Short mmCIF file of C-alpha atoms and ligand atoms in Angstrom, two decimals:
data_model
loop_
_atom_site.label_atom_id
_atom_site.label_comp_id
_atom_site.label_asym_id
_atom_site.label_seq_id
_atom_site.Cartn_x
_atom_site.Cartn_y
_atom_site.Cartn_z
CA MET X 141 67.55 65.10 67.55
CA GLN X 142 68.04 68.72 68.28
CA SER X 143 68.01 71.72 66.19
CA LYS X 144 70.66 73.34 64.00
CA GLY X 145 71.17 76.44 66.03
CA GLY X 146 70.62 74.53 69.41
CA LEU X 147 73.69 72.13 68.05
CA ALA X 148 75.54 74.86 66.74
CA LEU X 149 75.68 76.52 70.20
CA LYS X 150 76.19 72.68 71.78
CA ARG X 151 79.17 72.25 69.79
CA LEU X 152 80.57 75.77 69.82
CA PHE X 153 80.27 75.07 73.75
CA ALA X 154 82.25 71.76 73.85
CA LEU X 155 84.60 73.07 71.39
CA THR X 156 85.56 76.17 74.26
CA ALA X 157 85.41 73.54 77.05
CA ALA X 158 87.86 71.72 75.21
CA LEU X 159 90.18 74.42 74.29
CA ALA X 160 89.94 75.84 77.79
CA LEU X 161 90.66 72.28 79.46
CA LEU X 162 94.02 71.85 77.07
CA LEU X 163 94.97 75.58 78.40
CA THR X 164 94.89 74.29 81.33
CA GLY X 165 96.28 71.47 80.82
CA CYS X 166 94.09 68.42 80.61
CA GLN X 167 93.10 66.23 77.99
CA SER X 168 90.13 65.85 76.20
CA GLN X 169 90.54 64.74 72.74
CA PRO X 170 90.24 60.84 71.40
CA ALA X 171 93.86 60.10 70.82
CA VAL X 172 96.25 62.35 73.07
CA PRO X 173 99.72 62.47 74.05
CA THR X 174 99.88 61.38 77.68
CA GLU X 175 102.73 62.82 78.89
CA THR X 176 104.36 66.30 77.94
CA PRO X 177 108.08 66.13 78.17
CA SER X 178 109.94 69.03 80.15
CA ALA X 179 111.86 71.32 78.50
CA ASP X 180 112.52 75.16 78.64
CA SER X 181 112.82 75.93 75.08
CA HIS X 182 109.54 74.72 73.95
CA ARG X 183 106.14 76.55 72.75
CA ASP X 184 102.41 75.80 72.79
CA ALA X 185 99.41 77.22 71.16
CA ALA X 186 95.84 75.90 70.87
CA PHE X 187 93.13 77.19 68.72
CA LEU X 188 90.19 76.48 67.15
CA ALA X 189 89.79 75.32 63.09
CA MET X 190 88.64 72.66 61.04
CA ASP X 191 85.50 72.68 64.19
CA THR X 192 87.73 71.06 66.13
CA VAL X 193 90.45 71.81 68.80
CA MET X 194 94.21 72.09 67.35
CA SER X 195 96.97 72.22 69.85
CA PHE X 196 100.70 71.82 68.64
CA THR X 197 103.80 71.95 70.99
CA VAL X 198 107.30 72.40 69.41
CA TYR X 199 110.55 72.18 70.71
CA GLY X 200 113.61 73.64 70.02
CA PRO X 201 115.20 77.58 69.41
CA VAL X 202 112.94 78.65 66.93
CA ALA X 203 110.08 77.14 68.30
CA GLU X 204 108.13 79.91 68.74
CA GLU X 205 108.61 81.69 64.91
CA ALA X 206 108.12 77.89 63.48
CA LEU X 207 104.74 77.57 65.61
CA ALA X 208 103.54 81.14 64.36
CA ALA X 209 104.05 79.81 60.84
CA VAL X 210 102.57 76.42 61.13
CA THR X 211 99.28 78.23 63.10
CA GLU X 212 99.10 80.24 60.31
CA ARG X 213 98.97 77.10 57.37
CA VAL X 214 96.60 75.49 59.23
CA ASN X 215 93.97 78.42 59.19
CA GLY X 216 95.01 78.93 55.58
CA LEU X 217 93.81 75.73 54.91
CA GLU X 218 90.53 76.34 56.92
CA GLN X 219 90.09 78.85 54.92
CA LEU X 220 91.03 77.16 51.54
CA LEU X 221 89.08 73.64 51.92
CA SER X 222 86.43 74.47 54.03
CA VAL X 223 82.79 73.73 52.43
CA THR X 224 80.92 75.84 54.29
CA ARG X 225 82.73 79.03 53.72
CA GLU X 226 81.50 81.00 50.95
CA ASP X 227 84.86 82.28 50.29
CA SER X 228 87.20 79.20 50.01
CA GLN X 229 87.94 77.30 46.63
CA VAL X 230 86.24 74.24 47.30
CA TRP X 231 82.77 75.85 47.54
CA GLN X 232 84.00 77.41 44.76
CA LEU X 233 84.87 74.50 42.89
CA ASN X 234 81.44 72.71 44.52
CA HIS X 235 79.45 75.74 42.92
CA ALA X 236 81.14 76.08 39.64
CA GLU X 237 78.48 73.57 37.48
CA GLY X 238 81.19 71.83 35.85
CA ARG X 239 83.53 74.51 35.02
CA SER X 240 87.18 74.25 35.56
CA ILE X 241 88.15 76.49 38.67
CA ASP X 242 92.10 77.48 39.49
CA ALA X 243 93.44 75.56 42.17
CA ASP X 244 95.74 76.61 44.60
CA ASP X 245 98.63 73.82 45.07
CA ASP X 246 97.74 72.53 48.32
CA LEU X 247 93.83 71.64 46.76
CA ILE X 248 95.42 69.75 43.51
CA SER X 249 97.75 67.74 46.14
CA ILE X 250 94.81 67.18 48.66
CA LEU X 251 92.45 66.13 45.81
CA ALA X 252 95.14 64.66 43.73
CA ALA X 253 95.86 61.83 46.95
CA ALA X 254 92.00 61.90 48.19
CA GLN X 255 91.79 60.37 44.32
CA ASN X 256 94.44 57.70 44.34
CA LEU X 257 93.26 56.52 47.40
CA GLY X 258 90.08 56.21 46.05
CA TYR X 259 91.57 54.32 43.53
CA SER X 260 93.61 51.87 45.64
CA THR X 261 90.60 51.76 48.50
CA GLY X 262 87.90 50.72 45.87
CA GLY X 263 85.91 53.69 46.19
CA ALA X 264 86.23 53.34 50.29
CA LEU X 265 87.77 56.42 50.45
CA ASP X 266 85.44 59.10 48.33
CA VAL X 267 85.16 62.60 48.89
CA THR X 268 82.66 63.34 46.81
CA LEU X 269 80.18 61.46 49.20
CA TYR X 270 79.57 65.37 50.51
CA PRO X 271 75.75 65.16 49.44
CA VAL X 272 75.09 61.95 50.95
CA VAL X 273 77.10 63.32 53.73
CA ARG X 274 74.94 66.55 54.38
CA ALA X 275 71.74 64.59 53.72
CA TRP X 276 72.10 62.95 56.95
CA GLY X 277 72.61 66.13 58.37
CA PHE X 278 76.41 65.77 59.57
CA THR X 279 77.24 69.29 58.20
CA THR X 280 74.09 71.15 59.48
CA GLY X 281 73.87 69.26 62.84
CA GLU X 282 70.17 68.91 61.07
CA TYR X 283 70.07 64.92 61.90
CA GLN X 284 68.24 62.68 59.69
CA ILE X 285 67.89 59.10 58.17
CA PRO X 286 67.25 59.53 54.48
CA GLY X 287 64.52 58.06 52.47
CA ASP X 288 66.34 55.05 50.07
CA GLU X 289 64.92 56.82 47.08
CA VAL X 290 66.90 60.26 48.18
CA ILE X 291 70.14 58.10 49.25
CA SER X 292 69.97 56.71 45.84
CA ASN X 293 69.25 59.55 44.00
CA LEU X 294 72.59 61.28 45.78
CA LEU X 295 74.71 58.27 45.27
CA GLU X 296 74.45 58.55 41.03
CA LYS X 297 76.59 62.00 41.73
CA VAL X 298 78.84 60.79 44.00
CA ASP X 299 82.15 59.23 41.78
CA TYR X 300 85.66 59.59 43.06
CA ARG X 301 87.11 58.62 39.41
CA ALA X 302 85.03 61.65 38.28
CA VAL X 303 86.93 64.25 39.04
CA SER X 304 89.67 66.35 37.06
CA VAL X 305 92.70 67.41 38.33
CA ARG X 306 95.18 69.28 36.28
CA GLU X 307 97.79 71.40 36.83
CA GLY X 308 96.56 74.39 38.95
CA GLN X 309 92.83 73.73 37.75
CA VAL X 310 90.13 71.08 38.67
CA SER X 311 86.64 70.82 37.93
CA LEU X 312 84.09 68.27 39.49
CA PRO X 313 81.16 67.14 36.76
CA GLU X 314 78.04 69.23 37.50
CA GLY X 315 76.09 68.30 40.36
CA MET X 316 78.78 66.96 42.26
CA GLU X 317 80.56 67.94 45.25
CA VAL X 318 83.79 66.74 47.38
CA ASP X 319 84.31 67.62 51.08
CA PHE X 320 87.44 66.92 52.78
CA GLY X 321 86.48 66.19 56.15
CA ALA X 322 87.86 62.54 55.79
CA VAL X 323 91.77 63.87 54.78
CA ALA X 324 92.31 67.63 54.80
CA LYS X 325 93.64 67.61 59.20
CA GLY X 326 96.06 64.77 58.42
CA TYR X 327 97.00 66.86 55.40
CA ALA X 328 97.32 69.65 57.22
CA GLY X 329 99.11 67.78 60.16
CA GLU X 330 102.01 66.74 56.95
CA VAL X 331 102.44 69.77 55.82
CA CYS X 332 102.97 71.56 59.29
CA ALA X 333 105.21 68.58 59.91
CA ASP X 334 107.36 69.24 57.02
CA LEU X 335 107.49 73.41 57.37
CA LEU X 336 108.57 72.23 60.84
CA ARG X 337 111.49 69.71 59.65
CA GLU X 338 112.75 72.99 57.03
CA ARG X 339 112.49 75.20 59.92
CA GLY X 340 115.38 72.81 61.68
CA VAL X 341 112.83 72.01 64.51
CA THR X 342 113.60 68.48 65.21
CA SER X 343 111.20 67.78 68.03
CA ALA X 344 107.66 68.58 68.00
CA ILE X 345 103.78 67.28 68.28
CA LEU X 346 100.76 68.26 66.61
CA ARG X 347 97.42 66.69 67.34
CA LEU X 348 94.64 67.92 65.48
CA SER X 349 91.48 66.18 66.78
CA GLY X 350 92.37 62.21 66.70
CA ASN X 351 95.12 63.12 64.57
CA ILE X 352 98.58 63.03 66.04
CA GLN X 353 101.41 64.41 64.21
CA THR X 354 105.04 64.09 65.33
CA VAL X 355 107.99 65.69 64.08
CA GLY X 356 111.31 63.81 65.50
CA ALA X 357 111.49 62.06 69.27
CA LYS X 358 110.88 63.93 72.88
CA PRO X 359 113.36 66.02 73.48
CA ASP X 360 114.74 63.75 75.60
CA GLY X 361 114.86 61.12 72.69
CA SER X 362 111.95 59.19 74.11
CA PRO X 363 108.98 57.98 71.88
CA TRP X 364 105.95 60.30 72.13
CA ARG X 365 103.11 58.11 73.66
CA VAL X 366 99.48 58.46 72.21
CA GLY X 367 96.82 57.31 73.89
CA ILE X 368 94.19 54.65 72.23
CA GLN X 369 90.91 55.57 73.53
CA ASN X 370 88.29 53.00 74.34
CA PRO X 371 85.44 53.68 71.79
CA ASN X 372 82.74 53.11 74.24
CA GLY X 373 84.43 55.28 76.90
CA GLN X 374 85.11 58.72 77.49
CA ALA X 375 87.96 60.79 76.17
CA ASN X 376 90.41 60.01 78.44
CA ASP X 377 89.60 56.45 78.71
CA ASN X 378 92.66 54.94 76.94
CA VAL X 379 92.99 51.41 76.00
CA GLY X 380 95.99 51.56 75.19
CA ILE X 381 99.56 53.54 74.62
CA LEU X 382 101.16 54.25 71.11
CA GLU X 383 104.83 55.05 70.82
CA VAL X 384 105.51 57.01 67.67
CA ILE X 385 108.62 58.45 66.68
CA ASP X 386 108.30 61.36 63.77
CA GLN X 387 104.83 59.95 62.27
CA ALA X 388 101.60 60.83 62.07
CA ALA X 389 98.44 58.64 64.02
CA VAL X 390 95.41 58.96 63.06
CA THR X 391 92.03 57.48 64.86
CA SER X 392 88.48 57.76 63.13
CA GLY X 393 85.73 55.94 64.60
CA GLY X 394 81.56 56.10 65.66
CA TYR X 395 81.71 57.60 68.40
CA GLN X 396 83.50 60.93 67.21
CA ARG X 397 80.12 62.39 65.26
CA PHE X 398 76.95 60.87 65.56
CA PHE X 399 73.11 60.76 66.43
CA GLU X 400 70.69 58.40 68.36
CA GLN X 401 67.68 57.59 66.26
CA ASP X 402 65.32 55.01 68.12
CA GLY X 403 67.82 53.72 69.78
CA VAL X 404 70.41 53.16 66.70
CA ARG X 405 73.54 55.22 66.68
CA TYR X 406 74.39 56.68 63.04
CA TRP X 407 78.02 58.26 62.63
CA HIS X 408 79.43 60.08 60.26
CA ILE X 409 81.75 57.78 58.19
CA ILE X 410 79.40 56.38 55.31
CA ASP X 411 80.12 53.31 53.22
CA PRO X 412 80.27 54.53 49.54
CA ALA X 413 78.40 51.65 48.51
CA THR X 414 75.05 52.30 50.66
CA GLY X 415 75.08 55.55 51.19
CA ALA X 416 74.59 54.58 54.99
CA PRO X 417 77.17 54.89 58.05
CA ALA X 418 79.69 51.90 57.13
CA ARG X 419 78.52 48.77 59.58
CA GLY X 420 82.16 46.86 58.61
CA GLY X 421 81.94 45.56 62.55
CA LEU X 422 84.40 47.88 63.51
CA THR X 423 84.73 50.46 66.37
CA SER X 424 87.80 52.34 66.32
CA VAL X 425 90.96 52.21 63.27
CA THR X 426 94.37 54.12 63.85
CA ILE X 427 96.60 54.09 61.21
CA VAL X 428 100.38 54.67 61.86
CA ALA X 429 102.86 55.86 58.46
CA ASP X 430 105.15 58.79 57.80
CA SER X 431 101.85 60.27 55.91
CA GLY X 432 99.24 62.30 57.85
CA THR X 433 97.25 62.59 54.59
CA LEU X 434 97.36 58.62 53.90
CA CYS X 435 97.16 57.90 57.37
CA ASP X 436 93.61 59.93 57.58
CA GLY X 437 92.18 58.96 54.28
CA LEU X 438 93.61 54.99 55.45
CA SER X 439 91.57 55.31 59.03
CA THR X 440 88.16 56.60 57.30
CA ALA X 441 88.37 53.98 54.49
CA LEU X 442 89.49 51.06 56.92
CA PHE X 443 86.67 51.96 58.93
CA VAL X 444 84.60 51.50 55.86
CA MET X 445 85.95 48.48 54.87
CA GLY X 446 86.01 46.21 58.55
CA ARG X 447 88.69 43.67 59.56
CA GLU X 448 89.41 41.83 57.18
CA LYS X 449 89.16 43.75 54.11
CA GLY X 450 91.52 46.38 56.08
CA LEU X 451 93.85 43.98 56.76
CA ASP X 452 94.00 42.20 53.10
CA TYR X 453 94.43 46.16 52.29
CA TRP X 454 97.54 45.99 54.79
CA ARG X 455 98.73 42.99 53.42
CA GLU X 456 98.56 44.13 50.01
CA HIS X 457 100.22 47.55 50.45
CA ARG X 458 102.44 47.42 53.87
CA ASN X 459 103.05 51.16 54.13
CA PHE X 460 101.23 51.75 57.29
CA GLU X 461 100.85 50.23 60.37
CA CYS X 462 97.41 49.74 62.02
CA ILE X 463 95.17 49.46 65.50
CA LEU X 464 91.99 48.04 64.70
CA MET X 465 89.34 47.25 67.44
CA ASP X 466 85.72 45.65 66.97
CA GLU X 467 82.58 45.25 68.48
CA GLU X 468 83.94 42.15 70.20
CA GLN X 469 86.39 43.97 72.52
CA ASN X 470 88.74 42.90 70.42
CA ILE X 471 92.29 44.79 68.80
CA TRP X 472 94.01 43.77 66.27
CA VAL X 473 97.11 45.17 65.96
CA THR X 474 99.22 44.52 62.63
CA ALA X 475 103.09 43.49 63.31
CA GLY X 476 105.00 46.36 62.68
CA LEU X 477 103.37 48.25 66.13
CA ALA X 478 103.34 44.88 67.93
CA ASP X 479 106.23 46.43 70.16
CA ALA X 480 105.09 50.10 70.00
CA PHE X 481 101.86 49.61 71.50
CA THR X 482 100.89 48.76 74.98
CA LEU X 483 97.29 47.18 76.07
CA VAL X 484 96.14 49.34 79.01
CA ASP X 485 95.43 46.43 82.22
CA GLY X 486 91.78 45.66 82.75
CA SER X 487 90.80 47.65 79.49
CA GLY X 488 88.12 44.52 78.92
CA TYR X 489 90.00 43.94 75.02
CA THR X 490 92.15 41.47 73.54
CA LEU X 491 95.05 41.67 72.18
CA ARG X 492 95.63 40.14 69.30
CA ILE X 493 99.20 40.90 66.77
CA VAL X 494 98.32 40.63 63.51
CA GLU X 495 102.03 38.90 61.28
CA GLU X 496 101.20 38.31 58.36
P1 FAD S 176 87.38 61.30 59.53
O1 FAD S 176 86.93 59.60 59.49
O2 FAD S 176 88.50 61.32 58.98
O3 FAD S 176 86.23 61.28 58.45
C1 FAD S 176 84.59 61.43 58.24
C2 FAD S 176 84.35 62.98 57.43
O4 FAD S 176 84.53 62.22 56.22
C3 FAD S 176 82.91 62.77 58.10
O5 FAD S 176 82.52 63.75 58.58
C4 FAD S 176 82.25 63.00 56.03
O6 FAD S 176 82.58 64.67 56.19
C5 FAD S 176 83.60 62.79 55.21
N1 FAD S 176 83.36 61.12 55.24
C6 FAD S 176 82.44 59.94 55.36
N2 FAD S 176 82.66 58.71 54.87
C7 FAD S 176 83.51 59.11 53.99
C8 FAD S 176 83.90 58.21 53.10
N3 FAD S 176 83.64 56.91 52.84
N4 FAD S 176 85.20 58.72 52.17
C9 FAD S 176 85.31 60.36 52.23
N5 FAD S 176 85.00 61.46 53.22
C10 FAD S 176 83.76 60.47 54.15
N6 FAD S 176 82.05 70.91 60.46
C11 FAD S 176 81.30 71.47 61.02
O7 FAD S 176 80.34 70.83 61.79
N7 FAD S 176 81.39 72.86 61.03
C12 FAD S 176 82.42 73.77 60.36
O8 FAD S 176 82.06 74.87 59.97
C13 FAD S 176 82.85 72.89 59.61
N8 FAD S 176 84.50 73.42 59.04
C14 FAD S 176 85.36 72.49 59.00
C15 FAD S 176 86.57 73.00 57.60
C16 FAD S 176 87.37 72.29 57.37
C17 FAD S 176 88.30 72.61 56.26
C18 FAD S 176 87.66 70.94 57.12
C19 FAD S 176 88.21 69.87 56.98
C20 FAD S 176 86.73 70.64 58.84
C21 FAD S 176 85.52 70.83 58.80
N9 FAD S 176 84.52 70.17 59.89
C22 FAD S 176 83.20 71.25 60.17
C23 FAD S 176 84.45 69.00 60.21
C24 FAD S 176 84.36 68.17 59.32
O9 FAD S 176 83.11 68.43 58.46
C25 FAD S 176 84.33 66.75 59.75
O10 FAD S 176 83.24 66.22 60.44
C26 FAD S 176 85.84 66.01 60.75
O11 FAD S 176 86.52 66.54 59.91
C27 FAD S 176 85.38 64.69 60.75
O12 FAD S 176 86.93 64.46 61.26
P2 FAD S 176 86.96 62.78 61.30
O13 FAD S 176 88.42 62.93 61.80
O14 FAD S 176 86.42 62.60 62.88
O15 FAD S 176 86.60 61.69 60.81
MG1 MG S 177 90.19 60.32 57.86
#
């Protein structure tokens, strides 16, 4: 384990190095496009936001202005949704001591979407888990294993159903706090894709860490090719390639943010039922759907649920497709992605198509 300052410096260094790699054309993110089509009329931007590297490529005649607009949009969302910036609305909400606050449309939308996903996943996604996430040190870098009593006391203040979302106003019961780490990058990708479409863009790829959001197909009409990372490997070690057109593909895994103590790995995806890192037997979850917010929320929720409950959820809803990797080196791919997913030769994984 390490000190907060040491970790912050290490993370800043890692992000800067990742940004430098992106700027020099190398890839370093969990799920990355494996190729970029050549076309004269495209613009790229790589920048740091939401504590990660964002890398956007937009094609077509309005690429430059459209790219500037979406970059500004992401920065605006970070300013609104950050739990650590004292001038954000989320900070204001978390410190309102039970009072309602005036909320921007984006905060209303993301809170309502997160609450709906809380209901539909039976609480596997719960954005009021923030005090528990913080107790483990995942927001501060001061990693620790909280005692059982600390966790059970904190869990008493965890309940997505208690969030009040009304037109223009939101509130939380006193002592409750939210964080959108599990959904904000998906939401950001989704609203940026909509903005690009409104501006007439028909081809773009937005990489927000492990979140990929595409607009249309590549300029030559072929699908975008997204690498699915080996959870036990390096960032550019892909076990499969996924083809995507005009949709989002979001990956969550226990390998993205974690610490180790006494030989045990503790990751940042927490099971709201226990207040401890989710151990449902999965190592990585990728969700593909039209809505980036849905993808991000479900990538976290299905990681919590584990394979059987996760696939039951898919059978019940069928508004997304998924790729689940388990600890036994199986890769479960739902029927709608059977043609879009290719296992890399020698990956060591067994491909299992889930027909229904
Ligand atoms: P996902 O799987 O999508 O989500 C996991 C994250 O969601 C966890 O990190 C936790 O925050 C939360 N979570 C865990 N379990 C659950 C659950 N069951 N239900 C709901 N939520 C859960 N990190 C920093 O270290 N410093 C920063 O300054 C910082 N600023 C940020 C600003 C913004 C606006 C956002 C959106 C994120 C910021 N982050 C920051 C990162 C954030 O804290 C998460 O670490 C990150 O979003 C995790 O993304 P992911 O895709 O890896 O994980
Ligand atoms: Mg998520």
